[in-house]
Coordinates of C-alpha atoms in Angstrom, one line a residue:
Chain E
M755 CA 10.2 -25.0 18.1
Q756 CA 8.4 -28.5 15.7
Q757 CA 5.1 -27.2 17.3
Y758 CA 5.7 -24.0 16.0
L759 CA 6.2 -24.8 12.4
V760 CA 3.9 -27.0 12.4
K761 CA 1.0 -24.1 13.7
R762 CA 3.1 -22.1 11.4
L763 CA 2.0 -24.5 8.8
I764 CA -1.1 -25.7 9.3
A765 CA -1.8 -20.8 10.3
A766 CA -0.2 -21.2 5.6
G767 CA -2.1 -22.9 4.9
A768 CA -5.3 -21.9 6.0
V769 CA -4.4 -18.7 4.4
L770 CA -4.0 -20.0 1.2
F771 CA -6.9 -22.0 1.0
G772 CA -8.5 -18.4 1.3
V773 CA -6.4 -16.7 -1.5
T774 CA -7.3 -19.4 -3.9
L775 CA -11.3 -19.5 -2.2
L776 CA -11.2 -15.4 -3.0
V777 CA -9.9 -14.9 -6.1
F778 CA -12.2 -18.0 -7.9
T779 CA -14.8 -15.7 -6.1
M780 CA -13.5 -12.2 -7.3
V781 CA -13.4 -13.6 -11.3
R782 CA -17.2 -14.8 -11.6
L783 CA -18.4 -11.7 -9.8
V784 CA -17.2 -10.1 -13.6
P785 CA -21.2 -9.2 -14.7
G786 CA -21.5 -10.8 -17.7
D787 CA -21.1 -14.4 -18.6
P788 CA -17.7 -15.4 -19.2
V789 CA -17.9 -16.9 -22.4
D790 CA -19.3 -13.1 -24.2
I791 CA -16.1 -12.2 -22.1
M792 CA -14.5 -14.8 -23.5
F793 CA -16.0 -13.0 -27.7
A794 CA -15.4 -9.3 -26.7
N795 CA -13.2 -8.6 -29.5
Q796 CA -14.7 -11.5 -31.4
P797 CA -17.7 -12.5 -33.8
P798 CA -20.8 -14.3 -31.0
P799 CA -20.4 -17.7 -31.3
T800 CA -23.6 -20.1 -31.4
P801 CA -25.4 -21.4 -28.8
E802 CA -23.7 -25.4 -29.7
Q803 CA -19.9 -23.3 -29.1
R804 CA -21.3 -21.2 -26.0
A805 CA -22.5 -25.1 -24.2
A806 CA -19.2 -26.7 -25.9
L807 CA -16.8 -24.2 -24.5
R808 CA -19.4 -24.4 -20.9
R809 CA -19.1 -28.1 -20.7
Q810 CA -15.4 -27.7 -21.9
L811 CA -14.8 -24.4 -19.3
G812 CA -16.7 -26.7 -16.4
L813 CA -19.7 -23.7 -16.1
D814 CA -22.4 -25.9 -16.4
L815 CA -20.6 -27.5 -13.0
P816 CA -22.0 -27.0 -9.6
I817 CA -20.3 -23.6 -8.2
Y818 CA -18.3 -25.8 -5.1
R819 CA -17.5 -28.0 -8.3
Q820 CA -16.0 -25.7 -10.8
Y821 CA -14.3 -24.3 -7.2
L822 CA -12.9 -27.9 -6.4
H823 CA -11.7 -28.3 -10.6
F824 CA -10.7 -24.8 -10.3
L825 CA -7.9 -25.5 -7.5
S826 CA -7.2 -28.7 -8.4
R827 CA -6.2 -27.9 -11.5
A828 CA -3.6 -25.7 -10.0
L829 CA -2.2 -27.8 -7.5
R830 CA -0.6 -29.1 -10.8
G831 CA 0.2 -26.1 -12.3
D832 CA -2.8 -25.6 -14.5
L833 CA -4.2 -22.8 -14.0
G834 CA -6.5 -22.3 -17.7
R835 CA -5.0 -20.0 -20.9
S836 CA -5.2 -16.8 -21.4
F837 CA -8.0 -14.9 -23.1
R838 CA -5.7 -12.5 -25.4
S839 CA -3.3 -15.3 -26.4
K840 CA -5.0 -18.3 -26.2
Q841 CA -1.2 -19.3 -24.5
P842 CA -1.1 -21.0 -21.2
V843 CA -1.0 -18.8 -18.1
T844 CA 1.3 -20.6 -15.9
R845 CA 3.8 -20.7 -19.4
E846 CA 3.0 -16.4 -18.9
I847 CA 4.0 -15.7 -15.8
L848 CA 6.9 -17.8 -15.9
T849 CA 8.6 -16.4 -18.9
R850 CA 8.1 -13.3 -16.6
L851 CA 9.1 -14.4 -13.4
P852 CA 13.2 -13.7 -14.1
N853 CA 12.5 -10.7 -15.0
T854 CA 10.8 -9.2 -12.6
L855 CA 12.5 -11.8 -10.4
K856 CA 15.5 -9.8 -11.5
L857 CA 14.0 -6.2 -11.3
T858 CA 12.8 -7.1 -7.6
V859 CA 16.5 -8.5 -6.1
A860 CA 17.8 -5.2 -7.7
S861 CA 15.3 -2.7 -6.5
L862 CA 15.9 -4.6 -2.9
T863 CA 19.6 -4.3 -2.8
V864 CA 19.3 -0.5 -3.7
A865 CA 16.9 0.3 -0.9
L866 CA 19.0 -2.1 1.4
L867 CA 22.4 -0.6 0.8
T868 CA 21.2 3.5 0.5
G869 CA 18.2 2.4 3.7
V870 CA 20.3 0.4 6.3
S871 CA 23.1 3.3 5.8
A872 CA 21.8 6.5 5.9
G873 CA 19.1 4.9 8.8
I874 CA 22.9 4.4 10.8
L875 CA 24.1 7.3 9.7
A876 CA 20.6 9.4 11.6
A877 CA 21.6 7.3 14.2
V878 CA 24.8 7.9 14.9
F879 CA 24.7 12.2 14.4
R880 CA 21.2 11.6 16.9
G881 CA 19.7 15.3 16.4
S882 CA 23.0 16.7 13.6
W883 CA 21.5 18.5 10.9
I884 CA 22.9 15.2 9.0
D885 CA 20.1 12.8 11.5
T886 CA 16.7 16.1 10.0
A887 CA 18.1 15.5 6.0
T888 CA 18.6 12.0 6.6
M889 CA 15.2 11.8 7.4
L890 CA 14.1 14.7 5.9
L891 CA 14.5 12.4 2.3
A892 CA 14.3 9.2 3.2
V893 CA 9.9 10.9 4.1
L894 CA 10.0 11.9 0.9
G895 CA 11.1 8.7 -0.6
V896 CA 7.8 7.2 1.0
S897 CA 5.5 10.5 -0.2
L898 CA 7.1 10.5 -3.5
P899 CA 5.1 8.6 -6.4
S900 CA 6.9 5.9 -7.8
F901 CA 5.6 6.2 -11.2
W902 CA 6.2 9.8 -11.3
L903 CA 9.7 9.7 -9.8
G904 CA 9.9 6.9 -13.0
L905 CA 9.0 9.3 -15.1
M906 CA 11.2 12.2 -14.1
L907 CA 14.6 9.5 -13.8
I908 CA 13.6 9.2 -17.9
L909 CA 13.4 12.4 -18.2
L910 CA 17.2 13.6 -17.0
F911 CA 19.1 10.3 -16.6
A912 CA 17.4 9.1 -20.3
V913 CA 16.4 11.4 -22.2
H914 CA 18.4 14.6 -21.2
L915 CA 21.9 13.0 -20.4
G916 CA 21.8 9.9 -21.9
W917 CA 23.5 7.2 -19.3
F918 CA 19.9 5.1 -19.2
P919 CA 17.9 3.0 -22.3
V920 CA 14.4 4.2 -21.4
S921 CA 12.7 1.1 -21.6
G922 CA 13.4 -2.7 -22.3
A923 CA 15.0 -5.8 -20.6
A924 CA 17.6 -6.0 -23.0
S925 CA 21.0 -5.5 -20.3
W926 CA 21.0 -4.7 -17.2
R927 CA 21.8 -1.1 -17.9
H928 CA 18.4 -1.6 -18.5
L929 CA 17.5 -2.2 -15.3
V930 CA 19.4 0.8 -13.2
L931 CA 16.1 2.8 -13.2
P932 CA 13.1 0.9 -13.0
A933 CA 15.4 -1.0 -10.0
V934 CA 16.1 2.6 -8.5
T935 CA 12.9 4.5 -8.5
L936 CA 11.0 1.0 -6.9
G937 CA 13.9 1.1 -4.9
V938 CA 13.1 4.3 -3.0
L939 CA 9.8 3.5 -1.7
T940 CA 11.6 0.9 0.3
S941 CA 14.6 2.1 1.3
G942 CA 12.8 5.5 2.8
I943 CA 10.8 2.6 5.2
L944 CA 14.1 1.0 6.1
A945 CA 15.8 4.7 6.4
R946 CA 13.2 5.3 9.5
L947 CA 13.0 1.5 11.0
M948 CA 17.0 0.8 10.6
R949 CA 17.2 4.6 12.8
S950 CA 14.8 3.8 14.8
S951 CA 16.1 0.6 16.4
L952 CA 19.7 1.7 15.9
L953 CA 18.2 3.9 19.1
D954 CA 16.8 1.9 20.6
E955 CA 19.8 -0.8 21.5
L956 CA 22.4 2.2 22.2
S957 CA 19.8 3.7 24.6
R958 CA 20.2 -0.2 26.1
D959 CA 22.1 -1.5 29.3
Y960 CA 24.8 -3.7 27.1
V961 CA 26.2 -0.8 25.4
R962 CA 26.0 1.3 28.4
T963 CA 28.3 -1.9 30.2
A964 CA 30.3 -2.0 27.2
R965 CA 31.3 1.8 26.8
A966 CA 32.1 1.8 30.7
K967 CA 35.0 -0.8 29.6
G968 CA 36.1 1.4 27.4
L969 CA 35.3 -0.2 24.1
R970 CA 35.8 1.6 20.9
E971 CA 32.1 3.9 19.5
A972 CA 32.7 2.0 16.2
T973 CA 33.3 -1.1 17.8
I974 CA 30.3 -1.1 20.1
L975 CA 28.3 -0.2 17.0
T976 CA 29.9 -3.0 14.3
R977 CA 30.8 -5.9 16.9
H978 CA 27.6 -5.8 19.5
V979 CA 25.0 -2.9 18.3
L980 CA 24.1 -3.5 14.5
R981 CA 23.6 -7.2 14.4
N982 CA 20.5 -6.7 17.1
A983 CA 19.6 -3.5 16.0
L984 CA 19.1 -5.6 12.3
I985 CA 16.6 -7.9 13.6
P986 CA 12.9 -5.6 13.2
V987 CA 15.3 -5.2 9.7
V988 CA 15.2 -8.6 8.5
T989 CA 11.0 -8.7 9.4
I990 CA 10.4 -5.6 7.0
V991 CA 12.7 -6.5 4.4
G992 CA 10.1 -9.9 4.2
L993 CA 7.3 -8.1 4.1
Q994 CA 8.7 -5.4 1.0
L995 CA 9.4 -7.9 -0.6
G996 CA 6.3 -8.8 -1.7
Q997 CA 5.4 -5.2 -1.0
L998 CA 8.3 -4.5 -4.2
L999 CA 6.2 -7.9 -5.8
S1000 CA 3.3 -5.9 -6.3
G1001 CA 4.3 -2.2 -6.7
A1002 CA 6.9 -3.2 -9.8
V1003 CA 3.6 -3.5 -11.6
I1004 CA 3.5 0.5 -11.4
I1005 CA 7.0 1.0 -12.9
E1006 CA 7.0 -2.1 -15.2
A1007 CA 4.4 -0.3 -17.4
V1008 CA 5.8 3.2 -17.2
F1009 CA 9.3 1.6 -18.5
A1010 CA 8.2 -1.0 -20.5
Y1011 CA 10.5 -3.6 -18.7
P1012 CA 8.5 -6.8 -19.8
G1013 CA 7.8 -8.3 -16.2
I1014 CA 4.9 -9.6 -14.6
G1015 CA 3.5 -6.5 -13.2
L1016 CA 3.7 -6.0 -17.4
L1017 CA 1.4 -8.9 -18.2
A1018 CA -0.4 -7.9 -15.5
V1019 CA -1.3 -4.8 -16.5
N1020 CA -2.0 -5.6 -20.7
A1021 CA -4.5 -8.6 -19.3
L1022 CA -6.1 -5.4 -17.0
Q1023 CA -6.5 -3.1 -20.1
A1024 CA -7.7 -6.6 -22.3
R1025 CA -10.0 -7.7 -19.5
D1026 CA -7.9 -11.2 -19.9
F1027 CA -9.1 -12.8 -16.5
P1028 CA -7.9 -16.2 -16.7
L1029 CA -5.0 -13.9 -16.4
I1030 CA -5.1 -11.7 -13.9
Q1031 CA -6.1 -14.3 -11.8
G1032 CA -2.8 -15.9 -12.3
I1033 CA -0.8 -13.9 -11.5
V1034 CA -3.6 -12.7 -8.2
L1035 CA -3.2 -15.9 -6.7
F1036 CA 1.0 -16.3 -8.0
V1037 CA 2.1 -13.3 -6.6
A1038 CA -0.4 -13.6 -3.4
V1039 CA 1.2 -17.3 -2.6
V1040 CA 4.7 -16.3 -3.4
Y1041 CA 3.9 -13.3 -0.6
V1042 CA 2.4 -16.0 1.8
L1043 CA 5.5 -18.4 1.3
V1044 CA 8.0 -15.2 2.1
N1045 CA 6.2 -14.2 5.2
L1046 CA 6.0 -17.9 6.0
A1047 CA 9.7 -18.1 5.5
V1048 CA 10.9 -14.5 7.0
D1049 CA 9.1 -15.8 10.7
L1050 CA 10.7 -18.9 11.0
L1051 CA 14.1 -17.0 10.6
Y1052 CA 13.4 -14.5 12.8
C1053 CA 13.2 -17.1 15.1
L1054 CA 16.1 -18.6 14.5
I1055 CA 18.1 -15.4 14.2
D1056 CA 16.4 -13.8 17.8
P1057 CA 16.5 -16.8 20.9
R1058 CA 14.4 -14.4 22.9
V1059 CA 11.5 -14.1 20.1
S1060 CA 9.0 -17.3 21.6
Y1061 CA 7.9 -20.1 19.7
A1062 CA 4.6 -20.6 21.7
Chain V
M586 CA -21.2 -1.0 42.7
A587 CA -23.4 1.8 43.3
E588 CA -20.5 4.8 42.3
V589 CA -19.1 2.0 39.5
A590 CA -22.8 2.1 38.1
T591 CA -23.3 5.7 38.6
V592 CA -19.4 6.2 36.5
V593 CA -20.2 4.0 33.4
R594 CA -23.3 5.3 32.7
S595 CA -22.5 8.8 32.8
G596 CA -20.3 7.5 30.1
P597 CA -17.2 6.4 28.3
F598 CA -14.4 6.4 30.7
R599 CA -11.0 7.6 29.3
H600 CA -7.7 4.8 29.1
S601 CA -4.8 6.1 30.2
R602 CA -5.1 7.8 26.6
P603 CA -3.0 12.0 25.9
G604 CA -5.7 14.3 26.8
T605 CA -7.2 16.8 23.8
S606 CA -5.0 20.1 24.7
R607 CA -1.7 17.6 25.7
T608 CA -2.2 15.9 21.8
W609 CA -2.8 19.9 20.0
R610 CA 0.4 21.1 22.7
E611 CA 2.4 18.0 21.3
L612 CA 1.2 18.6 17.9
M613 CA 1.8 21.9 17.8
R614 CA 5.5 21.5 19.1
H615 CA 6.3 18.7 16.7
P616 CA 7.7 20.7 13.9
S617 CA 6.9 17.7 11.1
A618 CA 3.3 17.8 12.4
V619 CA 2.9 21.1 11.7
V620 CA 4.3 21.8 7.9
G621 CA 2.5 17.9 7.6
G622 CA -0.8 20.8 8.8
S623 CA 0.0 23.1 7.4
M624 CA 0.9 21.3 4.1
I625 CA -2.9 19.4 4.3
A626 CA -5.2 23.0 5.3
T627 CA -3.2 23.8 2.2
L628 CA -4.6 21.5 0.4
L629 CA -8.2 21.9 2.2
L630 CA -8.4 25.3 0.9
V631 CA -7.3 24.8 -2.4
A632 CA -10.2 22.4 -3.1
L633 CA -12.7 24.1 -0.8
I634 CA -11.7 27.6 -3.3
G635 CA -11.1 25.5 -6.4
P636 CA -13.6 27.0 -9.3
L637 CA -12.6 30.3 -7.8
I638 CA -9.1 30.7 -7.7
A639 CA -8.6 28.6 -11.1
P640 CA -8.4 30.3 -14.1
H641 CA -9.1 28.6 -16.8
D642 CA -12.1 25.8 -16.8
P643 CA -9.9 22.6 -16.5
L644 CA -11.7 21.1 -18.9
A645 CA -11.6 24.1 -22.2
M646 CA -9.4 22.9 -25.4
D647 CA -7.9 25.4 -27.2
L648 CA -6.0 23.7 -29.7
A649 CA -4.8 27.0 -30.9
N650 CA -2.6 27.1 -27.9
R651 CA -1.4 23.2 -27.2
F652 CA 1.3 22.5 -25.5
Q653 CA 2.2 25.9 -24.2
Q654 CA 4.6 26.8 -21.5
P655 CA 5.0 27.8 -18.5
S656 CA 4.1 30.9 -17.5
L657 CA 2.0 34.0 -16.6
M658 CA -0.6 32.9 -18.9
H659 CA -0.4 29.2 -18.2
P660 CA 1.6 29.3 -14.4
F661 CA 1.7 25.2 -15.6
G662 CA 1.8 25.7 -18.8
T663 CA -0.7 23.5 -21.7
D664 CA -1.0 20.0 -22.3
E665 CA -2.2 18.1 -25.7
F666 CA -6.3 19.8 -25.3
G667 CA -4.3 23.4 -25.1
R668 CA -6.0 22.9 -21.1
D669 CA -4.8 24.8 -18.7
V670 CA -2.6 22.3 -16.6
F671 CA -2.6 24.4 -13.0
S672 CA -6.0 24.6 -13.6
R673 CA -6.4 21.2 -13.9
V674 CA -4.2 20.4 -10.6
I675 CA -6.6 22.6 -8.6
Y676 CA -9.7 20.6 -9.5
G677 CA -7.8 17.5 -9.8
A678 CA -6.9 18.3 -5.7
R679 CA -10.9 18.1 -5.0
I680 CA -10.7 14.9 -7.1
S681 CA -8.0 13.5 -4.2
L682 CA -9.1 15.0 -1.8
Q683 CA -12.7 12.2 -3.1
V684 CA -10.8 9.5 -2.9
G685 CA -8.6 9.8 0.3
I686 CA -11.8 9.8 2.0
V687 CA -13.7 8.0 1.1
A688 CA -11.4 5.5 0.6
V689 CA -10.7 5.6 4.3
G690 CA -13.7 6.2 6.0
I691 CA -15.4 2.3 3.5
A692 CA -12.1 1.2 5.2
G693 CA -11.7 2.5 8.3
T694 CA -15.7 2.2 9.5
L695 CA -16.5 -1.5 7.7
G696 CA -12.7 -2.9 9.4
C697 CA -12.3 -0.5 12.1
L698 CA -17.0 -2.8 13.4
L699 CA -14.5 -6.2 12.5
G700 CA -11.9 -5.5 14.7
L701 CA -13.9 -4.6 17.1
V702 CA -16.7 -7.1 17.3
T703 CA -14.3 -10.1 16.8
G704 CA -12.0 -9.2 19.2
Y705 CA -14.9 -8.1 21.7
L706 CA -16.7 -10.9 21.2
G707 CA -13.4 -14.2 20.4
G708 CA -14.9 -17.9 19.8
W709 CA -15.0 -19.1 16.6
L710 CA -16.3 -14.9 15.3
D711 CA -13.5 -14.0 16.1
T712 CA -11.2 -16.8 14.6
A713 CA -13.7 -16.5 11.4
G714 CA -12.5 -12.9 11.3
Q715 CA -8.7 -13.2 11.9
W716 CA -8.8 -16.1 9.3
V717 CA -10.7 -13.6 6.6
I718 CA -8.5 -10.5 7.7
D719 CA -4.9 -12.7 7.5
V720 CA -6.6 -14.0 3.5
L721 CA -7.0 -9.8 2.6
L722 CA -3.4 -9.2 4.3
A723 CA -2.0 -12.1 1.8
F724 CA -2.0 -9.9 -1.1
P725 CA 0.9 -7.2 -1.1
G726 CA 0.5 -3.7 -1.6
L727 CA -1.8 -2.6 -4.4
L728 CA -2.7 -5.9 -5.6
L729 CA -6.0 -6.9 -3.3
A730 CA -7.2 -3.0 -5.3
L731 CA -6.0 -4.7 -9.3
A732 CA -7.9 -7.4 -8.4
I733 CA -10.6 -5.3 -7.5
T734 CA -10.1 -2.8 -10.2
A735 CA -10.6 -5.9 -12.3
V736 CA -13.9 -7.4 -11.3
L737 CA -15.9 -4.0 -11.0
G738 CA -13.9 -2.3 -14.4
P739 CA -11.9 0.8 -14.7
G740 CA -13.7 4.0 -13.1
L741 CA -13.2 6.8 -10.9
L742 CA -15.7 4.9 -8.3
N743 CA -14.6 1.3 -8.1
V744 CA -11.0 1.9 -7.8
I745 CA -12.4 4.6 -4.1
I746 CA -14.3 1.0 -3.1
A747 CA -10.9 -0.7 -4.6
V748 CA -9.0 0.9 -2.3
G749 CA -10.9 1.5 0.3
I750 CA -10.7 -2.3 0.7
G751 CA -7.5 -3.2 0.2
A752 CA -6.5 -1.2 3.1
L753 CA -9.8 -2.6 5.3
P754 CA -8.0 -5.9 7.1
T755 CA -4.8 -3.0 8.6
Y756 CA -7.5 -1.6 10.6
A757 CA -9.0 -4.2 11.3
R758 CA -6.3 -6.2 12.9
V759 CA -5.5 -2.9 14.6
M760 CA -8.7 -2.3 16.4
R761 CA -8.4 -5.9 17.0
G762 CA -5.2 -5.0 19.2
Q763 CA -6.3 -2.8 20.5
V764 CA -9.9 -4.3 21.7
L765 CA -7.8 -7.8 23.2
A766 CA -6.0 -5.3 25.1
L767 CA -8.4 -3.3 26.3
K768 CA -11.7 -5.5 27.2
Q769 CA -9.9 -7.4 30.1
E770 CA -9.5 -4.4 31.7
E771 CA -11.6 -3.0 35.1
F772 CA -13.9 -0.8 33.2
I773 CA -15.2 -3.1 30.8
V774 CA -16.0 -6.1 33.3
A775 CA -17.0 -2.6 35.4
A776 CA -19.6 -2.4 32.1
R777 CA -20.1 -6.2 31.9
V778 CA -20.7 -6.2 35.0
T779 CA -22.8 -3.4 35.9
G780 CA -24.9 -4.5 33.1
C781 CA -24.4 -2.5 30.5
S782 CA -25.2 -3.9 26.4
T783 CA -22.2 -5.7 24.3
T784 CA -23.8 -2.4 21.4
R785 CA -23.0 -0.2 24.8
I786 CA -20.1 -1.4 25.7
L787 CA -18.7 -1.6 22.2
F788 CA -19.5 1.8 20.9
R789 CA -19.4 3.8 24.3
H790 CA -16.5 2.2 26.4
L791 CA -14.4 0.4 24.1
F792 CA -14.4 2.3 20.8
P793 CA -13.1 5.7 21.9
N794 CA -10.8 3.9 24.5
T795 CA -9.3 2.3 20.7
L796 CA -9.3 5.5 18.8
S797 CA -5.5 7.2 18.6
P798 CA -3.8 4.5 16.7
I799 CA -6.6 4.6 14.2
I800 CA -6.6 8.5 14.0
V801 CA -2.6 7.4 13.7
L802 CA -3.3 5.0 10.4
A803 CA -6.1 7.0 9.4
S804 CA -3.4 9.0 8.6
L805 CA -0.9 7.6 7.6
G806 CA -3.8 5.4 5.6
F807 CA -5.0 8.8 3.5
A808 CA -1.6 9.1 2.2
S809 CA -1.7 5.4 1.0
A810 CA -5.2 5.9 -0.5
V811 CA -4.6 9.5 -2.8
L812 CA -1.1 6.8 -3.6
A813 CA -2.7 3.8 -5.3
G814 CA -6.2 5.7 -6.2
A815 CA -3.7 8.1 -8.7
A816 CA -1.6 5.1 -9.2
L817 CA -5.1 3.3 -10.7
S818 CA -5.5 6.4 -12.5
F819 CA -2.3 5.7 -13.8
I820 CA -3.0 2.4 -15.1
G821 CA -5.5 3.3 -17.1
M822 CA -8.3 1.9 -14.4
G823 CA -9.6 5.0 -12.7
A824 CA -11.0 8.5 -13.7
Q825 CA -10.8 8.4 -17.0
P826 CA -10.9 10.8 -19.3
P827 CA -11.2 14.5 -19.7
T828 CA -11.1 14.5 -15.7
P829 CA -8.9 16.2 -14.2
E830 CA -7.1 13.5 -12.3
W831 CA -3.4 13.9 -11.1
G832 CA -2.3 9.7 -11.3
A833 CA -4.6 10.6 -15.6
M834 CA -3.5 13.5 -16.0
L835 CA 0.6 12.4 -15.6
A836 CA -0.3 8.7 -18.0
S837 CA -1.4 11.7 -20.4
G838 CA 1.6 13.3 -19.7
R839 CA 4.2 10.7 -20.0
E840 CA 2.7 10.5 -24.2
Y841 CA 5.2 13.9 -24.1
L842 CA 8.1 13.6 -21.7
R843 CA 10.9 14.3 -24.5
R844 CA 9.6 17.9 -24.7
Q845 CA 6.7 18.9 -22.7
W846 CA 7.6 17.8 -19.8
W847 CA 5.6 20.3 -17.6
I848 CA 2.8 18.1 -18.3
A849 CA 3.6 15.6 -16.9
A850 CA 5.6 17.0 -13.9
F851 CA 3.2 19.6 -11.8
P852 CA 0.6 16.6 -11.3
G853 CA 3.2 14.0 -10.1
L854 CA 4.4 17.6 -7.6
A855 CA 0.6 18.0 -6.8
I856 CA 0.7 14.4 -5.1
A857 CA 3.8 14.6 -4.0
F858 CA 2.3 17.7 -2.1
T859 CA -0.4 15.2 -0.7
V860 CA 1.1 12.4 0.3
L861 CA 4.0 14.3 2.4
G862 CA 2.0 16.4 3.9
F863 CA -0.3 13.6 5.4
N864 CA 2.9 11.2 6.0
L865 CA 4.1 14.6 8.5
L866 CA 0.7 14.1 9.6
G867 CA 1.0 10.7 10.2
D868 CA 4.3 11.0 11.8
G869 CA 3.5 13.5 14.4
L870 CA 0.0 12.6 15.2
R871 CA 1.8 9.8 16.2
D872 CA 4.0 10.7 18.6
A873 CA 1.6 13.1 19.8
L874 CA -1.6 10.7 21.0
D875 CA 1.4 8.7 22.3
P876 CA 0.3 8.0 25.9
H877 CA 3.9 6.6 26.4
R878 CA 6.1 9.4 25.8
E879 CA 6.3 12.7 28.3
A880 CA 4.4 15.2 28.4
G881 CA 7.2 18.1 27.9

């Protein structure tokens, strides 16, 4: 286990190094001088100001030193300053993070409750109309554009029925529509996965033995099968967490929900590169760390998984 | 050995892959494949004969007829400039298919090439290739495409490139897995022993035998590409006005959602129809091309 842990940590470290390299390179590939981009909507700087700013930003250094400079600052939590608000990028991200975390957890809860239940229902009633209807809904869930679904939910539940607010994040009621919208896609994926995993487990020898012993179907399902069938779901939930973080970009824009996603969209539209760079780096690092945690958790909950 | 050499040089081997006629039979028996295939065929037809069936010019403004409700004259109503939403949705099919085809083309070609070469040659090249794939996969969902669009700037072509590069690592990983499984098989060893060049082994013997999962991935990837392209246009990074792109139409329609719901509703339904079609077809293809499934 220890050897596996070390190997996995080294691999994650190598990926994180690559992520920083890629994010750093991307911003350098933007056409035009960064100083000109900074002054896009302002009077152009004097040559002295330009030279001072280039020195201050480290743009006069060779490219590898610029990268090392970027990396050492990033490791200390300094991701530069937003072109637009002039605030530190880290502060901008951390201010919005709680809202995005709330949305991610809420949508994951929606997805787990509906997706896992739908998958169990479909597997238990395999071949019946319940199975067909549930799987049809699941494929519809993964096919609907979330930004369109969000607008339609606003139209029905906010505009016509007035049950929930259209936008903002002032109370839990503001969270309902974005969480449902974001959760639908994951719910569809989980329902399909849960069904196939459960059917796979139900066809195994130990289930036949349990039936032969005269155990009730409900007992077999809850005591034996469900736990094993949930193992692949854990992996997907981990992967989906990252997907939800990035999916929140569009959903937060639809609901004007003040999280990291809306911050990213605004930064994109204003070509605020330090902020874009910071958000992309932050989400990618979180995603790599979540994947690492899920991998380790997977080994703990499933003894069949080899550490090799 | 002479026999092996003859067989190797006469054409590529097929490795336990279901035959075309069996695949077709399986597909025709699969309800979701039939439904999905029909939906995609309809979409292709609409994209091809769009100019013939669109009742109005998708860009023609008619300010006297702004915000017309759906009617016989305008089946999907008119938008804020009096443009016919039905005609714009029809023309939008071309753009969405274009996004899907080119993005999947970029992802499939580059991804497969990366997976094929690194998986077969192994060594430091494989380690480096794996690292590149892992790094690209560290950006979840739309994030990589968003970052690339930020660098390239807004525009439909840039979105297509961004979506294509964003999907590339999945193809590379699947292709590499296939190659690793196949490269120790007897027919590849035989091809190597008989003096086939690496290029010939890669493209004539390995590549055709790795296509099944790639075809499934491409079908499902098409759905994701259409969705991603529309999402990027929705936030203003893709097609720019007045291009009749579904995501951009949805974005402009949200301004008028309260009273003129049709401006946003129909482009969204068109995206859902397309994505659903490709997802259903992909599901059917996955089952039909699965060599472990019993032939009926």
